[in-house]
């Protein structure tokens, strides 16, 4: 099965345009002086007892005062990540009222197999063919050598006996979502610089950070497809291999919000609106999951959740919305539809 970037983006966008795009523009409209942005991300994948993976992104505007105001809010509100948080504070529950960030969350069914079937050898041949075509395409397009080297490194990795196709799927999905979120940002506001701050993870470190090359290639494709001939905004990247203590601390602050979202929503069964408790968790631990969902998910215009399912080689995506009562949910849905 092919990993079809164009079709996946089309289906993501079809869902996002139904309310999400208006909400993002409204958020950006409250930060018109910001021409620098940060996209911080955290993920929860392959977690035991869950049915989907979660990829969460937070978009932070950087004001003329720099990053300090954003970091001050985050460090005060989220001194620890979610698994180390015993109970939610009132400030944490009301965090989205501060207008500090806009968040994207992608839920991807664990049953969705993008490059895998029941025939591993056939899957490997398809992966090799994908890399060969990609290498040919990017070299023909004059892509910088450093990106070509990363793709070739992935190709060489795929030739190894213990190669994990599942891990490759996750790297490609993460780079797709990161590029898509970046595109939605820069398509709606003049941006001098935007920077990626992902969590330190096996996906971001795989093959010496091939994620960054894949995301850049995806973003460049989106930009050139939609804004041909226009200058591409500068992309800042934070590679974990080159991070010192101060930079690592900055990343920890920036990924707190995506960390909370990924940890909680990985346990949420969307189909029947049920929370799956972590193994051995006691009632107080479960309560903080429910508290965060009630506080952050209900009628939150600064949060877009996409429920992604692979079907017939297409990444079908539906937006997930919630409210405190069926009547409020109906009114909220009507308001989104009217935009």
Tab-separated table of C-alpha atoms in Angstrom:
chain	number	residue	atom	x	y	z
A	1	UNK	CA	0.000	0.000	0.000
A	2	UNK	CA	1.369	3.428	-0.951
A	3	UNK	CA	1.784	6.292	1.510
A	4	UNK	CA	-0.062	8.872	-0.599
A	5	UNK	CA	0.805	12.306	0.793
A	6	UNK	CA	-1.459	14.216	-1.584
A	7	UNK	CA	-4.574	12.162	-0.862
A	8	UNK	CA	-3.964	12.134	2.875
A	9	UNK	CA	-3.563	15.930	2.972
A	10	UNK	CA	-6.713	16.389	0.882
A	11	UNK	CA	-8.759	14.340	3.333
A	12	UNK	CA	-7.236	16.048	6.377
A	13	UNK	CA	-8.033	19.421	4.868
A	14	UNK	CA	-11.594	18.467	3.952
A	15	UNK	CA	-12.255	17.862	7.631
A	16	UNK	CA	-10.254	20.817	8.943
A	17	UNK	CA	-12.018	23.311	6.690
A	18	UNK	CA	-15.316	22.498	8.418
A	19	UNK	CA	-14.865	24.820	11.384
A	20	UNK	CA	-11.234	24.220	12.281
A	21	UNK	CA	-9.866	26.643	9.705
A	22	UNK	CA	-12.106	29.441	10.989
A	23	UNK	CA	-11.063	28.770	14.573
A	24	UNK	CA	-7.362	28.851	13.662
A	25	UNK	CA	-7.781	32.139	11.768
A	26	UNK	CA	-9.622	33.614	14.757
A	27	UNK	CA	-6.746	32.577	17.044
A	28	UNK	CA	-4.144	34.027	14.675
A	29	UNK	CA	-6.225	37.203	14.468
A	30	UNK	CA	-5.583	37.766	18.172
A	31	UNK	CA	-1.819	37.615	17.547
A	32	UNK	CA	-1.376	39.666	14.386
A	33	UNK	CA	1.922	41.183	15.508
A	34	UNK	CA	3.564	37.752	15.814
A	35	UNK	CA	5.700	36.864	12.797
A	36	UNK	CA	7.535	34.061	14.578
A	37	UNK	CA	5.870	30.889	15.802
A	38	UNK	CA	6.780	27.686	17.593
A	39	UNK	CA	5.203	24.303	16.887
A	40	UNK	CA	5.774	21.967	19.838
A	41	UNK	CA	4.660	18.341	19.709
A	42	UNK	CA	4.287	15.254	21.837
A	43	UNK	CA	3.087	11.761	20.972
A	44	UNK	CA	1.660	8.673	22.605
A	45	UNK	CA	2.065	5.584	20.431
A	46	UNK	CA	1.977	1.822	20.919
A	47	UNK	CA	0.671	2.230	24.478
A	48	UNK	CA	-0.598	-0.974	26.030
A	49	UNK	CA	-4.351	-1.098	26.481
A	50	UNK	CA	-5.207	1.628	23.964
A	51	UNK	CA	-6.716	1.408	20.495
A	52	UNK	CA	-5.146	4.412	18.816
A	53	UNK	CA	-1.981	6.484	18.662
A	54	UNK	CA	-2.029	10.209	19.452
A	55	UNK	CA	-0.014	13.012	17.824
A	56	UNK	CA	-0.481	16.405	19.530
A	57	UNK	CA	0.794	19.822	18.408
A	58	UNK	CA	0.695	23.241	20.079
A	59	UNK	CA	1.152	26.464	18.078
A	60	UNK	CA	2.656	29.289	20.139
A	61	UNK	CA	2.909	32.875	18.829
A	62	UNK	CA	6.153	34.632	19.721
A	63	UNK	CA	5.491	38.286	20.535
A	64	UNK	CA	7.842	41.265	20.310
A	65	UNK	CA	8.807	40.487	23.924
A	66	UNK	CA	10.157	37.148	22.730
A	67	UNK	CA	9.353	33.726	24.099
A	68	UNK	CA	9.594	34.651	27.780
A	69	UNK	CA	5.878	35.532	28.262
A	70	UNK	CA	4.766	32.191	26.792
A	71	UNK	CA	7.322	30.245	28.764
A	72	UNK	CA	6.352	32.009	31.997
A	73	UNK	CA	2.711	30.944	31.569
A	74	UNK	CA	3.680	27.360	30.761
A	75	UNK	CA	6.240	26.883	33.531
A	76	UNK	CA	3.872	28.314	36.134
A	77	UNK	CA	0.850	26.355	34.965
A	78	UNK	CA	2.616	23.059	34.160
A	79	UNK	CA	5.594	22.489	36.470
A	80	UNK	CA	5.526	18.737	35.695
A	81	UNK	CA	4.394	16.500	32.866
A	82	UNK	CA	1.072	14.667	33.094
A	83	UNK	CA	2.276	11.368	34.523
A	84	UNK	CA	3.885	13.259	37.409
A	85	UNK	CA	0.807	15.402	38.066
A	86	UNK	CA	-1.217	14.074	40.988
A	87	UNK	CA	-4.196	16.381	40.523
A	88	UNK	CA	-5.174	19.169	38.158
A	89	UNK	CA	-5.071	22.720	39.431
A	90	UNK	CA	-7.716	25.309	38.605
A	91	UNK	CA	-5.100	27.115	36.473
A	92	UNK	CA	-4.493	23.987	34.443
A	93	UNK	CA	-8.210	23.432	33.912
A	94	UNK	CA	-8.626	27.024	32.665
A	95	UNK	CA	-5.425	27.056	30.625
A	96	UNK	CA	-7.070	27.415	27.212
A	97	UNK	CA	-8.841	30.543	28.423
A	98	UNK	CA	-5.424	32.264	28.420
A	99	UNK	CA	-5.233	32.048	24.617
A	100	UNK	CA	-1.607	30.938	24.847
A	101	UNK	CA	-1.764	28.368	22.041
A	102	UNK	CA	-3.851	26.632	19.426
A	103	UNK	CA	-3.662	22.825	19.409
A	104	UNK	CA	-4.061	20.110	16.800
A	105	UNK	CA	-4.537	16.483	17.873
A	106	UNK	CA	-4.580	13.529	15.491
A	107	UNK	CA	-5.940	10.189	16.689
A	108	UNK	CA	-4.834	7.314	14.446
A	109	UNK	CA	-6.401	3.894	14.753
A	110	UNK	CA	-3.933	1.152	15.637
A	111	UNK	CA	-5.748	-1.018	13.079
A	112	UNK	CA	-4.645	1.311	10.273
A	113	UNK	CA	-1.695	-0.302	8.500
A	114	UNK	CA	-0.239	2.127	5.984
A	115	UNK	CA	2.696	0.094	4.673
A	116	UNK	CA	1.964	-3.322	6.133
A	117	UNK	CA	-0.050	-6.339	5.060
A	118	UNK	CA	0.157	-10.035	5.877
A	119	UNK	CA	3.083	-10.448	3.475
A	120	UNK	CA	6.221	-8.885	4.984
A	121	UNK	CA	8.406	-9.559	1.955
A	122	UNK	CA	5.938	-7.871	-0.366
A	123	UNK	CA	5.724	-4.957	2.067
A	124	UNK	CA	9.509	-4.582	2.102
A	125	UNK	CA	9.650	-4.555	-1.680
A	126	UNK	CA	6.969	-1.842	-1.714
A	127	UNK	CA	8.930	0.206	0.851
A	128	UNK	CA	12.139	-0.112	-1.166
A	129	UNK	CA	10.258	0.995	-4.273
A	130	UNK	CA	8.828	3.976	-2.355
A	131	UNK	CA	12.310	5.102	-1.322
A	132	UNK	CA	13.766	4.586	-4.802
A	133	UNK	CA	11.038	6.729	-6.360
A	134	UNK	CA	11.407	9.360	-3.648
A	135	UNK	CA	15.173	9.544	-4.132
A	136	UNK	CA	14.778	9.869	-7.873
A	137	UNK	CA	12.157	12.596	-7.475
A	138	UNK	CA	13.986	14.755	-4.940
A	139	UNK	CA	17.324	14.508	-6.751
A	140	UNK	CA	15.626	15.556	-9.993
A	141	UNK	CA	14.089	18.527	-8.130
A	142	UNK	CA	17.502	19.677	-6.892
A	143	UNK	CA	16.818	18.959	-3.229
A	144	UNK	CA	19.755	19.845	-0.926
A	145	UNK	CA	22.176	16.986	-0.367
A	146	UNK	CA	21.535	16.750	3.386
A	147	UNK	CA	17.907	15.763	2.766
A	148	UNK	CA	18.872	13.307	0.053
A	149	UNK	CA	21.333	11.695	2.465
A	150	UNK	CA	18.621	11.261	5.096
A	151	UNK	CA	16.245	9.584	2.667
A	152	UNK	CA	19.049	7.331	1.474
A	153	UNK	CA	19.815	6.466	5.096
A	154	UNK	CA	16.194	5.439	5.571
A	155	UNK	CA	16.421	3.344	2.434
A	156	UNK	CA	19.548	1.600	3.734
A	157	UNK	CA	17.824	1.016	7.081
A	158	UNK	CA	14.918	-0.633	5.274
A	159	UNK	CA	17.380	-3.162	3.849
A	160	UNK	CA	18.313	-4.432	7.306
A	161	UNK	CA	16.915	-7.703	8.604
A	162	UNK	CA	15.347	-6.219	11.745
A	163	UNK	CA	13.783	-3.234	9.970
A	164	UNK	CA	10.487	-2.118	11.576
A	165	UNK	CA	7.873	-1.105	9.023
A	166	UNK	CA	5.595	-0.015	11.869
A	167	UNK	CA	8.196	2.464	13.139
A	168	UNK	CA	8.610	3.825	9.610
A	169	UNK	CA	4.843	4.299	9.390
A	170	UNK	CA	4.893	6.333	12.593
A	171	UNK	CA	7.814	8.486	11.383
A	172	UNK	CA	6.017	9.184	8.119
A	173	UNK	CA	2.747	9.978	9.891
A	174	UNK	CA	4.466	12.304	12.334
A	175	UNK	CA	6.256	14.115	9.509
A	176	UNK	CA	2.968	14.362	7.588
A	177	UNK	CA	1.065	15.832	10.536
A	178	UNK	CA	3.903	18.190	11.481
A	179	UNK	CA	4.158	19.473	7.914
A	180	UNK	CA	0.378	19.843	7.623
A	181	UNK	CA	0.108	21.835	10.861
A	182	UNK	CA	3.007	24.028	9.710
A	183	UNK	CA	1.312	24.637	6.385
A	184	UNK	CA	-2.005	25.579	8.019
A	185	UNK	CA	-0.135	28.116	10.137
A	186	UNK	CA	1.918	29.847	7.448
A	187	UNK	CA	-0.960	29.786	4.956
A	188	UNK	CA	-2.923	32.058	7.282
A	189	UNK	CA	-0.379	34.586	8.529
A	190	UNK	CA	2.856	36.213	7.278
A	191	UNK	CA	5.602	34.279	9.019
A	192	UNK	CA	9.259	35.195	9.152
A	193	UNK	CA	10.303	32.110	11.105
A	194	UNK	CA	8.610	29.050	12.561
A	195	UNK	CA	10.392	26.415	14.602
A	196	UNK	CA	9.742	22.762	15.370
A	197	UNK	CA	10.161	21.556	18.949
A	198	UNK	CA	9.151	17.869	19.106
A	199	UNK	CA	9.519	15.592	22.092
A	200	UNK	CA	12.602	13.393	22.351
A	201	UNK	CA	11.237	10.122	20.968
A	202	UNK	CA	12.249	7.090	18.949
A	203	UNK	CA	10.442	8.625	15.970
A	204	UNK	CA	12.300	11.936	16.070
A	205	UNK	CA	15.671	10.255	16.694
A	206	UNK	CA	15.263	7.480	14.135
A	207	UNK	CA	18.069	7.367	11.547
A	208	UNK	CA	19.817	10.418	13.004
A	209	UNK	CA	16.686	12.540	12.911
A	210	UNK	CA	15.312	11.597	9.481
A	211	UNK	CA	11.974	12.934	10.767
A	212	UNK	CA	13.241	16.497	10.225
A	213	UNK	CA	14.185	15.780	6.628
A	214	UNK	CA	10.872	14.052	5.902
A	215	UNK	CA	8.900	16.895	7.481
A	216	UNK	CA	10.852	19.521	5.543
A	217	UNK	CA	10.310	17.683	2.259
A	218	UNK	CA	6.587	17.371	2.997
A	219	UNK	CA	6.286	21.025	3.953
A	220	UNK	CA	8.199	22.156	0.879
A	221	UNK	CA	5.865	20.080	-1.285
A	222	UNK	CA	2.823	21.691	0.349
A	223	UNK	CA	4.285	25.179	-0.064
A	224	UNK	CA	5.340	24.723	-3.687
A	225	UNK	CA	2.009	23.121	-4.550
A	226	UNK	CA	-0.020	25.960	-3.051
A	227	UNK	CA	2.383	28.954	-3.267
A	228	UNK	CA	4.560	28.264	-6.309
A	229	UNK	CA	7.339	30.775	-6.841
A	230	UNK	CA	6.913	32.478	-3.455
A	231	UNK	CA	9.757	32.552	-0.883
A	232	UNK	CA	9.511	29.776	1.692
A	233	UNK	CA	9.509	30.918	5.346
A	234	UNK	CA	12.583	30.056	7.391
A	235	UNK	CA	12.242	26.821	9.350
A	236	UNK	CA	13.960	26.441	12.698
A	237	UNK	CA	14.697	22.929	13.969
A	238	UNK	CA	15.729	21.665	17.377
A	239	UNK	CA	17.597	18.378	16.959
A	240	UNK	CA	17.839	16.486	20.249
A	241	UNK	CA	21.340	15.267	19.479
A	242	UNK	CA	22.569	18.881	19.583
A	243	UNK	CA	20.526	20.076	22.572
A	244	UNK	CA	22.217	21.425	25.696
A	245	UNK	CA	20.622	21.565	29.141
A	246	UNK	CA	18.987	24.968	28.639
A	247	UNK	CA	17.472	23.972	25.309
A	248	UNK	CA	16.226	20.677	26.740
A	249	UNK	CA	14.537	22.597	29.576
A	250	UNK	CA	12.880	24.915	27.039
A	251	UNK	CA	11.522	21.937	25.117
A	252	UNK	CA	10.165	20.429	28.333
A	253	UNK	CA	8.172	23.615	28.944
A	254	UNK	CA	6.872	23.864	25.389
A	255	UNK	CA	5.651	20.278	25.117
A	256	UNK	CA	3.708	20.274	28.402
A	257	UNK	CA	0.351	21.014	26.744
A	258	UNK	CA	0.773	18.396	23.972
A	259	UNK	CA	1.998	15.963	26.660
A	260	UNK	CA	-1.219	16.406	28.680
A	261	UNK	CA	-3.350	15.972	25.544
A	262	UNK	CA	-1.507	12.892	24.298
A	263	UNK	CA	-1.510	11.180	27.687
A	264	UNK	CA	-5.236	11.661	28.263
A	265	UNK	CA	-6.611	11.181	24.753
A	266	UNK	CA	-4.667	7.962	24.234
A	267	UNK	CA	-6.997	6.484	26.874
A	268	UNK	CA	-10.220	7.814	25.351
A	269	UNK	CA	-12.393	5.423	23.354
A	270	UNK	CA	-14.059	7.926	21.063
A	271	UNK	CA	-16.583	5.458	19.645
A	272	UNK	CA	-18.404	4.932	22.948
A	273	UNK	CA	-16.994	7.921	24.870
A	274	UNK	CA	-15.304	5.734	27.452
A	275	UNK	CA	-12.022	6.164	29.289
A	276	UNK	CA	-9.672	3.186	29.469
A	277	UNK	CA	-7.841	3.332	32.813
A	278	UNK	CA	-4.107	2.633	32.851
A	279	UNK	CA	-3.225	-0.800	34.263
A	280	UNK	CA	-3.437	-0.741	38.061
A	281	UNK	CA	-4.587	2.884	38.220
A	282	UNK	CA	-6.667	3.874	41.244
A	283	UNK	CA	-9.708	6.150	41.227
A	284	UNK	CA	-7.868	9.447	42.039
A	285	UNK	CA	-5.548	8.853	39.082
A	286	UNK	CA	-8.513	8.284	36.779
A	287	UNK	CA	-10.244	11.420	38.042
A	288	UNK	CA	-7.579	13.742	36.613
A	289	UNK	CA	-8.136	12.218	33.146
A	290	UNK	CA	-11.844	12.994	33.338
A	291	UNK	CA	-11.227	16.462	34.750
A	292	UNK	CA	-8.907	17.403	31.916
A	293	UNK	CA	-11.300	16.110	29.253
A	294	UNK	CA	-14.208	18.068	30.739
A	295	UNK	CA	-12.112	21.234	31.063
A	296	UNK	CA	-10.273	21.158	27.737
A	297	UNK	CA	-12.464	19.336	25.223
A	298	UNK	CA	-15.886	20.907	25.700
A	299	UNK	CA	-16.633	23.671	23.166
A	300	UNK	CA	-12.968	24.609	22.889
A	301	UNK	CA	-12.356	26.695	19.770
A	302	UNK	CA	-8.582	26.574	20.335
A	303	UNK	CA	-8.438	22.782	20.046
A	304	UNK	CA	-8.995	20.722	16.890
A	305	UNK	CA	-9.146	16.918	17.200
A	306	UNK	CA	-9.058	14.773	14.080
A	307	UNK	CA	-10.048	11.101	14.268
A	308	UNK	CA	-8.086	9.406	11.458
A	309	UNK	CA	-8.880	6.003	9.976
A	310	UNK	CA	-7.265	4.354	6.971
A	311	UNK	CA	-9.897	2.947	4.618
A	312	UNK	CA	-9.492	2.001	0.970
A	313	UNK	CA	-6.034	3.645	0.882
A	314	UNK	CA	-7.489	6.986	2.076
A	315	UNK	CA	-6.919	8.612	5.455
A	316	UNK	CA	-10.491	9.436	6.392
A	317	UNK	CA	-10.631	12.129	9.046
A	318	UNK	CA	-13.562	13.358	11.107
A	319	UNK	CA	-13.475	16.173	13.638
A	320	UNK	CA	-14.259	15.279	17.249
A	321	UNK	CA	-16.218	17.860	19.220
A	322	UNK	CA	-17.826	17.684	22.657
A	323	UNK	CA	-19.943	19.754	25.036
A	324	UNK	CA	-21.258	19.546	28.571
A	325	UNK	CA	-24.769	18.474	27.524
A	326	UNK	CA	-26.536	17.187	24.385
A	327	UNK	CA	-28.315	20.534	23.997
A	328	UNK	CA	-25.059	22.495	24.181
A	329	UNK	CA	-23.437	20.042	21.759
A	330	UNK	CA	-26.224	20.656	19.242
A	331	UNK	CA	-25.820	24.435	19.530
A	332	UNK	CA	-22.043	24.156	19.229
A	333	UNK	CA	-22.323	21.975	16.142
A	334	UNK	CA	-24.768	24.428	14.580
A	335	UNK	CA	-22.366	27.290	15.282
A	336	UNK	CA	-19.488	25.414	13.612
A	337	UNK	CA	-21.626	24.567	10.594
A	338	UNK	CA	-22.773	28.182	10.182
A	339	UNK	CA	-19.224	29.480	9.750
